[in-house]
Tab-separated table of C-alpha atoms in Angstrom:
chain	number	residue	atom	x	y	z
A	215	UNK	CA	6.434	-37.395	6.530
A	216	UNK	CA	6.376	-33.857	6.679
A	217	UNK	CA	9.185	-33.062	5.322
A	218	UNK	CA	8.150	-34.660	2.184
A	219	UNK	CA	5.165	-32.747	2.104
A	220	UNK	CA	7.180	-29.277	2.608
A	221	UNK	CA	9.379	-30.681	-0.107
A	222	UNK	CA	6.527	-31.395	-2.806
A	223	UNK	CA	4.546	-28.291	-1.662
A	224	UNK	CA	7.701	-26.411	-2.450
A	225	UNK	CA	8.470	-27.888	-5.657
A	226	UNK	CA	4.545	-27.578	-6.413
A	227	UNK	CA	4.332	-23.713	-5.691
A	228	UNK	CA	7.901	-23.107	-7.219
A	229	UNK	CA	6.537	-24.848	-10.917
A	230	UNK	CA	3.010	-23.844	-10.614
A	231	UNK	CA	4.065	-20.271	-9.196
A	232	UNK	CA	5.859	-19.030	-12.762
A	233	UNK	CA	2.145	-18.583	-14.145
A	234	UNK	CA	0.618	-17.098	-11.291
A	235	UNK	CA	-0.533	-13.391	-11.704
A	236	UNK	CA	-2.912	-12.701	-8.643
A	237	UNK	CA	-1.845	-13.347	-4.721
A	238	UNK	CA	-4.059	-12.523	-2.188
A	239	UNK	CA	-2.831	-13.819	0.826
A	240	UNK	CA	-3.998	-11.375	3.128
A	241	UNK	CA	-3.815	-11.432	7.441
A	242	UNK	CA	-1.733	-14.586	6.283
A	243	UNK	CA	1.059	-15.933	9.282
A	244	UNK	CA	3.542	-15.667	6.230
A	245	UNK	CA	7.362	-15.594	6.978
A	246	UNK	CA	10.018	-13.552	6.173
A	247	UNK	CA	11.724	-16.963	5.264
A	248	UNK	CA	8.775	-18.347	3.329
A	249	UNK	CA	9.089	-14.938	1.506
A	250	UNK	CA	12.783	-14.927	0.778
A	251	UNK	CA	12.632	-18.817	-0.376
A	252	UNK	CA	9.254	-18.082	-2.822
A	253	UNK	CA	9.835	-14.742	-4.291
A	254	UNK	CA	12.029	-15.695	-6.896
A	255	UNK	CA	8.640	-18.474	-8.128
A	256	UNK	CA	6.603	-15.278	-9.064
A	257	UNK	CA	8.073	-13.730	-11.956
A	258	UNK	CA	4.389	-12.857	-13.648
A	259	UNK	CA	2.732	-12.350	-10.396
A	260	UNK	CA	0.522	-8.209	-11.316
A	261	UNK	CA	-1.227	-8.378	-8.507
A	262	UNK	CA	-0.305	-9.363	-4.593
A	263	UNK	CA	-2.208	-8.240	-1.403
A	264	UNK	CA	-0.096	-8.688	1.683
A	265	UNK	CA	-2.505	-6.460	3.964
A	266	UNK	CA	-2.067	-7.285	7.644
A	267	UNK	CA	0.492	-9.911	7.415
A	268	UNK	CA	2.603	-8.809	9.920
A	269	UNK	CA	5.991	-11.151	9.870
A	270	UNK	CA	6.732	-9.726	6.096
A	271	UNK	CA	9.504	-7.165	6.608
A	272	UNK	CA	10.689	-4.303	4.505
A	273	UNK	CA	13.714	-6.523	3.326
A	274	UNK	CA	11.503	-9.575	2.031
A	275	UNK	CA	9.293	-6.324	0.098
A	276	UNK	CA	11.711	-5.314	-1.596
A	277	UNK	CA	12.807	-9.316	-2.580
A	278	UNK	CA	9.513	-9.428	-3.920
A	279	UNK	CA	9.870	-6.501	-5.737
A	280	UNK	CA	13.057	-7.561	-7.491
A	281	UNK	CA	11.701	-11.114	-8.632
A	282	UNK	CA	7.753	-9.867	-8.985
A	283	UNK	CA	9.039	-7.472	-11.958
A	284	UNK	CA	5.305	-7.041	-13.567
A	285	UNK	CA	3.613	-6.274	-9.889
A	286	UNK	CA	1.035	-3.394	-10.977
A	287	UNK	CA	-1.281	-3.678	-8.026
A	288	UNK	CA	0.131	-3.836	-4.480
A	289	UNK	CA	-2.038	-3.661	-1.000
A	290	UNK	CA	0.235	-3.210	1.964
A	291	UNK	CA	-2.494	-2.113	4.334
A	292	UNK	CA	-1.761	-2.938	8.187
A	293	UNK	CA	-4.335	-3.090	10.809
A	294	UNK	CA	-5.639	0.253	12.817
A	295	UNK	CA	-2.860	0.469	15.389
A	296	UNK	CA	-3.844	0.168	19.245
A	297	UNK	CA	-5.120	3.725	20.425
A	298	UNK	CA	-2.784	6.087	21.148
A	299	UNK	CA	-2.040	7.851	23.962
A	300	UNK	CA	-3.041	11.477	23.769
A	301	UNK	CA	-4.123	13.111	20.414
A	302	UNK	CA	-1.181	14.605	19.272
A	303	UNK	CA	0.843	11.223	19.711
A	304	UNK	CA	2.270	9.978	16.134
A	305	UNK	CA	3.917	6.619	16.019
A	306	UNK	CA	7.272	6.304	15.415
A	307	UNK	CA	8.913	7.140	11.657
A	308	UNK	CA	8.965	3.698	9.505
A	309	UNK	CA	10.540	4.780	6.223
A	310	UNK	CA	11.910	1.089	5.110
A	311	UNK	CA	8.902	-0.536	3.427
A	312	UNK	CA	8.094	3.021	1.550
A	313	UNK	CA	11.737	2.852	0.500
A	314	UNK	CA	11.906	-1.191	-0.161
A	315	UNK	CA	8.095	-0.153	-2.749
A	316	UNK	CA	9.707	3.126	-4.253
A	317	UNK	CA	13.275	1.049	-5.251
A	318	UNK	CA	11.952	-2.201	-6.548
A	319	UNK	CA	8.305	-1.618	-8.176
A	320	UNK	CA	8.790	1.104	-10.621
A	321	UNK	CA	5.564	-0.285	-12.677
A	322	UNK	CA	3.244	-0.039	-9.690
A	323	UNK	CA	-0.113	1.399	-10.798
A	324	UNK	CA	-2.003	0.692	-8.056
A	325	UNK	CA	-1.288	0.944	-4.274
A	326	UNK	CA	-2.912	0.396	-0.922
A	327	UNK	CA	-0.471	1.579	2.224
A	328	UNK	CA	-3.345	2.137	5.085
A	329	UNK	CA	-1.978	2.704	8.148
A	330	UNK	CA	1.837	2.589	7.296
A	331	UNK	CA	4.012	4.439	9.181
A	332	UNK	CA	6.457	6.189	6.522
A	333	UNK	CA	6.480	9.956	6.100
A	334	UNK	CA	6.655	12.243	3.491
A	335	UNK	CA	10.057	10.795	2.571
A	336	UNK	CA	9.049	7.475	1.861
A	337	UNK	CA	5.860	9.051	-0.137
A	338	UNK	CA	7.872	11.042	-1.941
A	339	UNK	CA	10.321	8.456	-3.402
A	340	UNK	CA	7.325	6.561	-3.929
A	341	UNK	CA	5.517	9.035	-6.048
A	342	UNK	CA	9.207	9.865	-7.932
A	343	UNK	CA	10.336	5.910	-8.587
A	344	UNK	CA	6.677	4.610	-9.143
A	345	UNK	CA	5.523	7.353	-12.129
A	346	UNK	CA	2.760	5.072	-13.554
A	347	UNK	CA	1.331	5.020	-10.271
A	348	UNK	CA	-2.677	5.901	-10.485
A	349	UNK	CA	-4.451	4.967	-7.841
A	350	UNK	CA	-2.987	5.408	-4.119
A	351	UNK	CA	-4.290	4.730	-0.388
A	352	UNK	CA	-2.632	5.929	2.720
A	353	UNK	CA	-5.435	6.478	5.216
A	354	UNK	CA	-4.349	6.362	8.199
A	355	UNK	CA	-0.613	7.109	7.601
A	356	UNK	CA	-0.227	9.897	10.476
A	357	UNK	CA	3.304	10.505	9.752
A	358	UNK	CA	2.655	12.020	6.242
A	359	UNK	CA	2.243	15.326	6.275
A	360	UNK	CA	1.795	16.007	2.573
A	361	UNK	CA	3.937	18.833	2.346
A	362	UNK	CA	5.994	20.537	-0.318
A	363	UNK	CA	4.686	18.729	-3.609
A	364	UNK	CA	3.850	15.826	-2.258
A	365	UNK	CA	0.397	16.668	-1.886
A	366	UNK	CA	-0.063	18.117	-5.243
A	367	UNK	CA	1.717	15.429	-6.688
A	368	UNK	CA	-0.918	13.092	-4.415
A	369	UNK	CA	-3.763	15.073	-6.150
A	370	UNK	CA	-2.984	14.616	-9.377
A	371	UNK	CA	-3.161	10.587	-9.256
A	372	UNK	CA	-6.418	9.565	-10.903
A	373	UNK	CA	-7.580	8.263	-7.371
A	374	UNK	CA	-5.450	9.601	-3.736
A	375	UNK	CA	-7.110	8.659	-0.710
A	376	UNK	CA	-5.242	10.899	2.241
A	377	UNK	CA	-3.811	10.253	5.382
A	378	UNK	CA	-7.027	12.058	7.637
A	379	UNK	CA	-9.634	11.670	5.514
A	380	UNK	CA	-12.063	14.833	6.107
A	381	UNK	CA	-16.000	13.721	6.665
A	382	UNK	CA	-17.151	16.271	4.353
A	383	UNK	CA	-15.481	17.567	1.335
A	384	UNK	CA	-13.556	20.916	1.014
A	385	UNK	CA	-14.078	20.699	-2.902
A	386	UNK	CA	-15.945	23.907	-4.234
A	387	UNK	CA	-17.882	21.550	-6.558
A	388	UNK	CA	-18.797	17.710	-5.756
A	389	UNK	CA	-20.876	17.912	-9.143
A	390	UNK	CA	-24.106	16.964	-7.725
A	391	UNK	CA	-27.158	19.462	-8.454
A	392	UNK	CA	-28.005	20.663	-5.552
A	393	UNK	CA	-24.928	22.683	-5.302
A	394	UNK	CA	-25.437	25.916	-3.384
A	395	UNK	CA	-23.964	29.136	-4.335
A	396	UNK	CA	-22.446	31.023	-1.437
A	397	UNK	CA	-24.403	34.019	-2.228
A	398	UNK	CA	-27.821	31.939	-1.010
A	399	UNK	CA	-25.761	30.612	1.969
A	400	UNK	CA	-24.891	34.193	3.700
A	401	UNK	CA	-28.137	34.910	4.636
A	402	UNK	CA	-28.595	31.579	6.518
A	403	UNK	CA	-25.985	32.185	8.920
């Protein structure tokens, strides 16, 4: 009897899934296999949030990414990894899923990658094969060093959200009023 279920539900999703724009199946216990067998029902899917679910390798993102052709809004975030061992301890270099994003989605707009574990490589094919991307979130991604042009080329997204993510803000002007001038500041110190 379950079989036939699996069967309809397949059929189901596979019809149904053609008109679907928005998946949010976040900390789901979805397969690479479900992936790979459901992809290719999502041709209008714009918007998919896979955050946390951790059995979806870089192979079945980029399957997405070559049947999900309208994707504009992508959230990739995985969970705050176990504490590391010493302070200046990165984890190791993950450049696949950057890679699998950067070659399949070139109409990404949005994109939410906290906690990945690419590097500067993976960010900057990203930020060459992804040029209408606005909006991008990689706190957390230690392995990014946002150097070159990469951070520039960060900054000048309409929204960047960075790796370490200071507490205060370095920016001369937050464009509040109470702004200080330095000049009233030097006698303070």
């Amino acid at each position: 009897q379950s079989v036939h279920i699996e069967i309809f539900s397949s059929v189901f999703f596979c019809y149904n899934g053609k008109l679907l724009n928005v998946l949010q199946i976040p900390m789901s216990e979805i397969s690479d296999q479900a992936v790979k067998k459901y992809a290719e029902c999502l041709p209008a899917l714009r918007v998919l949030d896979i955050s946390n679910c951790l059995k979806i390798s870089s192979s079945e993102i980029e399957a997405l990414g070559r049947h999900c052709n309208l994707l504009v809004q992508l959230k990739s975030n995985m969970p705050l990894p176990d504490v590391l061992h010493g302070y200046n301890t990165v984890p190791n270099v993950v450049n696949d899923e950057a890679l699998a994003i950067a070659n399949t989605m070139p109409v990404l707009e949005h994109l939410e990658l906290a906690y990945g574990l690419f590097s500067d490589t993976g960010l900057g094919a990203i930020l060459t094969r992804c040029p209408r991307l606005q909006t991008l979130d990689i706190l957390g991604c230690w392995n990014v060093r946002l150097e070159g042009d990469i951070e520039e080329r960060c900054c000048a997204l309409e929204s960047f959200r960075e790796p370490c993510e200071p507490m205060y803000s370095d920016c001369a002007s937050t464009g509040s009023d109470n702004d200080d001038d330095d000049e009233d500041n030097d006698s303070d110190y």
